[in-house]
mmCIF file with all atom_site columns, C-alpha atoms in Angstrom:
data_model
loop_
_atom_site.group_PDB
_atom_site.id
_atom_site.type_symbol
_atom_site.label_atom_id
_atom_site.label_alt_id
_atom_site.label_comp_id
_atom_site.label_asym_id
_atom_site.label_entity_id
_atom_site.label_seq_id
_atom_site.pdbx_PDB_ins_code
_atom_site.Cartn_x
_atom_site.Cartn_y
_atom_site.Cartn_z
_atom_site.occupancy
_atom_site.B_iso_or_equiv
_atom_site.pdbx_formal_charge
_atom_site.auth_seq_id
_atom_site.auth_comp_id
_atom_site.auth_asym_id
_atom_site.auth_atom_id
_atom_site.pdbx_PDB_model_num
ATOM 1  C CA . MET S 1 1  ? 97.038 -28.381 -30.011 1.00 33.00 ? 6  MET S CA 1
ATOM 2  C CA . PHE S 1 2  ? 95.346 -26.300 -27.335 1.00 34.00 ? 7  PHE S CA 1
ATOM 3  C CA . ALA S 1 3  ? 92.133 -24.656 -28.510 1.00 37.00 ? 8  ALA S CA 1
ATOM 4  C CA . ALA S 1 4  ? 90.872 -21.564 -26.718 1.00 36.00 ? 9  ALA S CA 1
ATOM 5  C CA . PHE S 1 5  ? 87.164 -21.238 -26.252 1.00 35.00 ? 10 PHE S CA 1
ATOM 6  C CA . VAL S 1 6  ? 85.467 -17.888 -26.283 1.00 33.00 ? 11 VAL S CA 1
ATOM 7  C CA . LEU S 1 7  ? 81.879 -17.458 -25.202 1.00 34.00 ? 12 LEU S CA 1
ATOM 8  C CA . LEU S 1 8  ? 79.910 -14.967 -27.218 1.00 37.00 ? 13 LEU S CA 1
ATOM 9  C CA . LEU S 1 9  ? 76.539 -13.844 -25.971 1.00 37.00 ? 14 LEU S CA 1
ATOM 10 C CA . PHE S 1 10 ? 73.888 -13.321 -28.660 1.00 42.00 ? 15 PHE S CA 1
ATOM 11 C CA . ASN S 1 11 ? 70.606 -12.201 -27.117 1.00 39.00 ? 16 ASN S CA 1
ATOM 12 C CA . LYS S 1 12 ? 69.533 -15.199 -25.025 1.00 42.00 ? 17 LYS S CA 1
ATOM 13 C CA . TYR S 1 13 ? 71.831 -17.668 -26.748 1.00 48.00 ? 18 TYR S CA 1
ATOM 14 C CA . ILE S 1 14 ? 75.376 -18.529 -25.812 1.00 48.00 ? 19 ILE S CA 1
ATOM 15 C CA . VAL S 1 15 ? 77.421 -19.739 -28.724 1.00 48.00 ? 20 VAL S CA 1
ATOM 16 C CA . THR S 1 16 ? 80.798 -21.384 -28.178 1.00 49.00 ? 21 THR S CA 1
ATOM 17 C CA . TYR S 1 17 ? 83.361 -20.523 -30.805 1.00 52.00 ? 22 TYR S CA 1
ATOM 18 C CA . ASN S 1 18 ? 86.458 -22.676 -31.124 1.00 53.00 ? 23 ASN S CA 1
ATOM 19 C CA . LYS S 1 19 ? 89.488 -20.537 -32.000 1.00 56.00 ? 24 LYS S CA 1
ATOM 20 C CA . GLY S 1 20 ? 91.624 -23.603 -32.615 1.00 57.00 ? 25 GLY S CA 1
ATOM 21 C CA . ASP S 1 21 ? 93.989 -24.462 -35.408 1.00 60.00 ? 26 ASP S CA 1
ATOM 22 C CA . ALA S 1 22 ? 93.464 -22.281 -38.487 1.00 62.00 ? 27 ALA S CA 1
ATOM 23 C CA . ASN S 1 23 ? 93.578 -25.423 -40.643 1.00 66.00 ? 28 ASN S CA 1
ATOM 24 C CA . MET S 1 24 ? 90.866 -27.088 -38.594 1.00 75.00 ? 29 MET S CA 1
ATOM 25 C CA . ALA S 1 25 ? 87.780 -27.659 -40.739 1.00 86.00 ? 30 ALA S CA 1
ATOM 26 C CA . THR S 1 26 ? 84.424 -26.314 -39.609 1.00 88.00 ? 31 THR S CA 1
ATOM 27 C CA . SER S 1 27 ? 81.908 -29.111 -39.265 1.00 93.00 ? 32 SER S CA 1
ATOM 28 C CA . GLU S 1 28 ? 78.821 -29.162 -41.450 1.00 94.00 ? 33 GLU S CA 1
ATOM 29 C CA . ALA S 1 29 ? 76.664 -29.021 -38.309 1.00 94.00 ? 34 ALA S CA 1
ATOM 30 C CA . ARG S 1 30 ? 78.437 -25.824 -37.178 1.00 94.00 ? 35 ARG S CA 1
ATOM 31 C CA . LYS S 1 31 ? 77.995 -24.276 -40.636 1.00 93.00 ? 36 LYS S CA 1
ATOM 32 C CA . ARG S 1 32 ? 74.264 -25.091 -40.602 1.00 95.00 ? 37 ARG S CA 1
ATOM 33 C CA . ALA S 1 33 ? 73.864 -23.754 -37.066 1.00 94.00 ? 38 ALA S CA 1
ATOM 34 C CA . THR S 1 34 ? 75.625 -20.511 -37.968 1.00 93.00 ? 39 THR S CA 1
ATOM 35 C CA . ALA S 1 35 ? 73.515 -20.043 -41.106 1.00 94.00 ? 40 ALA S CA 1
ATOM 36 C CA . LYS S 1 36 ? 70.335 -20.771 -39.131 1.00 96.00 ? 41 LYS S CA 1
ATOM 37 C CA . TYR S 1 37 ? 71.266 -18.243 -36.447 1.00 95.00 ? 42 TYR S CA 1
ATOM 38 C CA . LYS S 1 38 ? 72.088 -15.554 -39.034 1.00 94.00 ? 43 LYS S CA 1
ATOM 39 C CA . ALA S 1 39 ? 68.781 -16.171 -40.808 1.00 96.00 ? 44 ALA S CA 1
ATOM 40 C CA . LYS S 1 40 ? 66.794 -16.041 -37.569 1.00 97.00 ? 45 LYS S CA 1
ATOM 41 C CA . HIS S 1 41 ? 68.643 -13.029 -36.104 1.00 96.00 ? 46 HIS S CA 1
ATOM 42 C CA . PRO S 1 42 ? 69.803 -10.874 -39.044 1.00 95.00 ? 47 PRO S CA 1
ATOM 43 C CA . GLU S 1 43 ? 70.112 -7.627  -37.061 1.00 96.00 ? 48 GLU S CA 1
ATOM 44 C CA . ALA S 1 44 ? 72.159 -9.271  -34.294 1.00 95.00 ? 49 ALA S CA 1
ATOM 45 C CA . ALA S 1 45 ? 74.436 -10.872 -36.894 1.00 94.00 ? 50 ALA S CA 1
ATOM 46 C CA . LYS S 1 46 ? 74.927 -7.506  -38.652 1.00 95.00 ? 51 LYS S CA 1
ATOM 47 C CA . ALA S 1 47 ? 75.669 -5.783  -35.347 1.00 95.00 ? 52 ALA S CA 1
ATOM 48 C CA . TYR S 1 48 ? 78.199 -8.482  -34.389 1.00 94.00 ? 53 TYR S CA 1
ATOM 49 C CA . GLN S 1 49 ? 79.951 -8.180  -37.747 1.00 95.00 ? 54 GLN S CA 1
ATOM 50 C CA . ALA S 1 50 ? 80.034 -4.364  -37.575 1.00 96.00 ? 55 ALA S CA 1
ATOM 51 C CA . ARG S 1 51 ? 81.495 -4.517  -34.051 1.00 96.00 ? 56 ARG S CA 1
ATOM 52 C CA . SER S 1 52 ? 84.099 -6.965  -35.274 1.00 96.00 ? 57 SER S CA 1
ATOM 53 C CA . TYR S 1 53 ? 85.071 -4.678  -38.176 1.00 97.00 ? 58 TYR S CA 1
ATOM 54 C CA . ALA S 1 54 ? 85.302 -1.689  -35.824 1.00 95.00 ? 59 ALA S CA 1
ATOM 55 C CA . ARG S 1 55 ? 87.564 -3.563  -33.407 1.00 96.00 ? 60 ARG S CA 1
ATOM 56 C CA . ARG S 1 56 ? 89.788 -4.723  -36.244 1.00 97.00 ? 61 ARG S CA 1
ATOM 57 C CA . TYR S 1 57 ? 90.110 -1.185  -37.609 1.00 96.00 ? 62 TYR S CA 1
ATOM 58 C CA . ILE S 1 58 ? 90.957 0.205   -34.162 1.00 96.00 ? 63 ILE S CA 1
ATOM 59 C CA . ASN S 1 59 ? 93.466 -2.522  -33.312 1.00 96.00 ? 64 ASN S CA 1
ATOM 60 C CA . LYS S 1 60 ? 95.216 -2.914  -36.664 1.00 96.00 ? 65 LYS S CA 1
ATOM 61 C CA . PHE S 1 61 ? 94.826 0.166   -38.851 1.00 96.00 ? 66 PHE S CA 1
ATOM 62 C CA . ALA S 1 62 ? 93.818 3.301   -36.944 1.00 95.00 ? 67 ALA S CA 1
ATOM 63 C CA . ASP S 1 63 ? 96.274 6.099   -36.352 1.00 96.00 ? 68 ASP S CA 1
ATOM 64 C CA . ASN S 1 64 ? 95.799 8.976   -33.898 1.00 96.00 ? 69 ASN S CA 1
ATOM 65 C CA . GLU S 1 65 ? 93.732 10.961  -36.387 1.00 97.00 ? 70 GLU S CA 1
ATOM 66 C CA . GLY S 1 66 ? 91.437 8.011   -37.042 1.00 96.00 ? 71 GLY S CA 1
ATOM 67 C CA . LEU S 1 67 ? 91.001 7.356   -33.317 1.00 96.00 ? 72 LEU S CA 1
ATOM 68 C CA . ASP S 1 68 ? 90.184 11.037  -32.705 1.00 97.00 ? 73 ASP S CA 1
ATOM 69 C CA . GLU S 1 69 ? 87.499 10.887  -35.397 1.00 97.00 ? 74 GLU S CA 1
ATOM 70 C CA . LEU S 1 70 ? 85.997 7.754   -33.869 1.00 96.00 ? 75 LEU S CA 1
ATOM 71 C CA . GLU S 1 71 ? 85.955 9.341   -30.415 1.00 97.00 ? 76 GLU S CA 1
ATOM 72 C CA . GLU S 1 72 ? 84.014 12.302  -31.800 1.00 97.00 ? 77 GLU S CA 1
ATOM 73 C CA . LEU S 1 73 ? 81.539 10.026  -33.583 1.00 96.00 ? 78 LEU S CA 1
ATOM 74 C CA . ILE S 1 74 ? 81.034 8.054   -30.373 1.00 96.00 ? 79 ILE S CA 1
ATOM 75 C CA . LYS S 1 75 ? 80.350 11.252  -28.391 1.00 97.00 ? 80 LYS S CA 1
ATOM 76 C CA . VAL S 1 76 ? 77.728 12.354  -30.935 1.00 97.00 ? 81 VAL S CA 1
ATOM 77 C CA . ARG S 1 77 ? 76.075 8.941   -30.967 1.00 96.00 ? 82 ARG S CA 1
ATOM 78 C CA . ARG S 1 78 ? 75.937 8.790   -27.158 1.00 96.00 ? 83 ARG S CA 1
ATOM 79 C CA . LYS S 1 79 ? 74.221 12.189  -27.085 1.00 96.00 ? 84 LYS S CA 1
ATOM 80 C CA . GLU S 1 80 ? 71.652 10.932  -29.608 1.00 96.00 ? 85 GLU S CA 1
ATOM 81 C CA . LEU S 1 81 ? 70.975 7.805   -27.575 1.00 95.00 ? 86 LEU S CA 1
ATOM 82 C CA . ASN S 1 82 ? 70.645 9.751   -24.318 1.00 95.00 ? 87 ASN S CA 1
ATOM 83 C CA . LYS S 1 83 ? 67.998 12.039  -25.878 1.00 92.00 ? 88 LYS S CA 1
ATOM 84 C CA . GLN S 1 84 ? 65.768 9.071   -26.690 1.00 86.00 ? 89 GLN S CA 1
#
């Protein structure tokens, strides 16, 4: 089966994630490496997970009202960041 590879950039590290067969087991080495990265970079891991949740909400669950609310929140946040 063809496995697509997606490169994800975490700070200075490039991690290759295999999006292969859903039944494909994750190796113990990959599990340890992931746990080590999350322990060493907790804020980056939290940010990645939050981004992932946001994308999933937008792509699978959001209706027009939800998207309008997110657009407004993004505008407010951009203004806050630009003031800094």
